[in-house]
Amino acid sequence: QLQASGGGLVQAGGSLRLSCAASGRTFSNYYISWFRQAPGKERDFVVCISRSGGAADFADAVKGRFTVSRDNAKYTVNLQIDNLKPEDSAVYYCAASRSYSRQTQQYAYWGQGTLVTVSS
């Protein structure tokens, strides 16, 4: 089970830190990704962090502004978002998969989403 939190309303240029908390002792067996979905749009890949946390793959649209980390001892993944832009406004979801993928279909477990709204 995954639970995303940390969303909110921020001004453009601001920062947010999203968290994904997991339950279960097999957390370190899973790749964790963040996706986002704006109103009326498809759910898009944002970042995938490896099982150890040693590597991450970012979507081009967020490179340089988003960073991700995980703490397997605490069953958490954090997504730091800096220099927020209005186009970053979306519901952000964390998801877990046993294999690396940018495709939503490969993720069996999803958090409920947390809303990020960026005002201009």
Tab-separated table of C-alpha atoms in Angstrom:
chain	number	residue	atom	x	y	z
A	1	GLN	CA	0.000	0.000	0.000
A	2	LEU	CA	1.281	3.442	-0.956
A	3	GLN	CA	0.297	6.850	0.320
A	4	ALA	CA	1.348	10.100	-1.320
A	5	SER	CA	1.394	13.391	0.533
A	6	GLY	CA	2.892	16.859	0.490
A	7	GLY	CA	0.967	18.569	-2.268
A	8	GLY	CA	-0.388	22.064	-1.990
A	9	LEU	CA	-0.774	25.482	-3.553
A	10	VAL	CA	2.446	27.334	-4.286
A	11	GLN	CA	3.533	30.270	-6.378
A	12	ALA	CA	5.627	29.798	-9.462
A	13	GLY	CA	9.271	29.532	-8.517
A	14	GLY	CA	8.484	27.910	-5.206
A	15	SER	CA	9.262	24.439	-3.935
A	16	LEU	CA	7.430	21.433	-2.607
A	17	ARG	CA	8.483	18.116	-1.158
A	18	LEU	CA	6.226	15.189	-1.909
A	19	SER	CA	6.442	11.970	0.029
A	20	CYS	CA	5.375	8.446	-0.749
A	21	ALA	CA	5.015	6.170	2.255
A	22	ALA	CA	4.763	2.433	1.800
A	23	SER	CA	3.712	-0.399	4.005
A	24	GLY	CA	5.211	-3.849	3.810
A	25	ARG	CA	8.629	-5.337	4.346
A	26	THR	CA	9.311	-5.885	0.641
A	27	PHE	CA	9.604	-2.168	-0.176
A	28	SER	CA	13.229	-2.482	-1.281
A	29	ASN	CA	12.202	-5.020	-3.929
A	30	TYR	CA	10.286	-2.390	-5.862
A	31	TYR	CA	11.118	0.393	-8.234
A	32	ILE	CA	9.168	3.473	-7.197
A	33	SER	CA	7.976	5.995	-9.718
A	34	TRP	CA	6.114	9.243	-9.684
A	35	PHE	CA	3.568	10.094	-12.331
A	36	ARG	CA	1.416	13.156	-12.706
A	37	GLN	CA	-1.906	13.834	-14.281
A	38	ALA	CA	-3.253	17.249	-15.153
A	39	PRO	CA	-6.996	17.748	-15.685
A	40	GLY	CA	-8.120	16.313	-18.985
A	41	LYS	CA	-4.697	14.844	-19.752
A	42	GLU	CA	-3.060	11.457	-19.582
A	43	ARG	CA	-1.023	10.314	-16.645
A	44	ASP	CA	2.605	11.118	-17.441
A	45	PHE	CA	5.827	9.641	-16.175
A	46	VAL	CA	7.917	11.916	-13.961
A	47	VAL	CA	10.703	9.851	-12.386
A	48	CYS	CA	11.642	6.303	-11.491
A	49	ILE	CA	14.069	5.523	-8.681
A	50	SER	CA	15.883	2.229	-8.503
A	51	ARG	CA	15.397	-0.279	-5.735
A	52	SER	CA	18.545	0.777	-3.926
A	53	GLY	CA	18.009	4.460	-4.592
A	54	GLY	CA	21.317	4.672	-6.373
A	55	ALA	CA	19.889	5.635	-9.737
A	56	ALA	CA	16.959	7.610	-11.059
A	57	ASP	CA	15.462	8.283	-14.464
A	58	PHE	CA	13.754	11.623	-14.961
A	59	ALA	CA	11.408	12.798	-17.648
A	60	ASP	CA	12.974	15.543	-19.746
A	61	ALA	CA	10.368	18.050	-18.634
A	62	VAL	CA	11.525	17.900	-15.007
A	63	LYS	CA	15.269	17.360	-15.273
A	64	GLY	CA	17.225	19.850	-13.248
A	65	ARG	CA	14.247	20.878	-11.105
A	66	PHE	CA	13.133	17.590	-9.551
A	67	THR	CA	15.199	15.349	-7.318
A	68	VAL	CA	14.219	12.034	-5.799
A	69	SER	CA	15.453	9.969	-2.915
A	70	ARG	CA	14.365	6.916	-1.009
A	71	ASP	CA	14.913	5.526	2.444
A	72	ASN	CA	14.309	1.807	2.413
A	73	ALA	CA	14.581	1.617	6.185
A	74	LYS	CA	11.688	4.051	6.509
A	75	TYR	CA	9.769	2.778	3.468
A	76	THR	CA	9.620	6.245	1.958
A	77	VAL	CA	10.406	7.996	-1.299
A	78	ASN	CA	10.676	11.771	-1.431
A	79	LEU	CA	10.285	13.960	-4.486
A	80	GLN	CA	11.751	17.438	-4.148
A	81	ILE	CA	10.332	19.882	-6.660
A	82	ASP	CA	12.081	23.212	-7.101
A	83	ASN	CA	11.407	26.180	-9.347
A	84	LEU	CA	7.814	25.120	-9.797
A	85	LYS	CA	6.041	26.182	-12.960
A	86	PRO	CA	2.305	26.470	-13.635
A	87	GLU	CA	2.602	23.524	-16.025
A	88	ASP	CA	3.678	21.360	-13.097
A	89	SER	CA	0.144	21.615	-11.709
A	90	ALA	CA	-1.292	18.106	-11.527
A	91	VAL	CA	-2.188	15.263	-9.244
A	92	TYR	CA	1.020	13.439	-8.440
A	93	TYR	CA	0.906	9.690	-7.915
A	94	CYS	CA	3.542	7.321	-6.631
A	95	ALA	CA	3.557	3.754	-7.862
A	96	ALA	CA	5.517	0.563	-7.317
A	97	SER	CA	6.736	-2.048	-9.770
A	98	ARG	CA	9.107	-5.000	-9.556
A	99	SER	CA	10.732	-3.885	-12.779
A	100	TYR	CA	11.843	-0.571	-14.243
A	101	SER	CA	9.336	1.064	-16.534
A	102	ARG	CA	8.000	4.427	-17.652
A	103	GLN	CA	4.662	2.862	-18.534
A	104	THR	CA	1.723	3.113	-16.170
A	105	GLN	CA	0.558	-0.361	-17.172
A	106	GLN	CA	3.602	-1.911	-15.531
A	107	TYR	CA	2.744	-0.592	-12.087
A	108	ALA	CA	0.585	-2.789	-9.909
A	109	TYR	CA	0.476	-0.582	-6.840
A	110	TRP	CA	-0.575	3.055	-6.698
A	111	GLY	CA	-0.940	5.722	-4.092
A	112	GLN	CA	-4.047	7.868	-3.978
A	113	GLY	CA	-2.379	10.990	-5.390
A	114	THR	CA	-1.577	14.398	-4.011
A	115	LEU	CA	-2.573	17.642	-5.712
A	116	VAL	CA	0.006	20.235	-6.677
A	117	THR	CA	-1.252	23.602	-7.851
A	118	VAL	CA	1.165	26.247	-9.043
A	119	SER	CA	-0.072	29.786	-9.432
A	120	SER	CA	1.548	32.194	-11.848
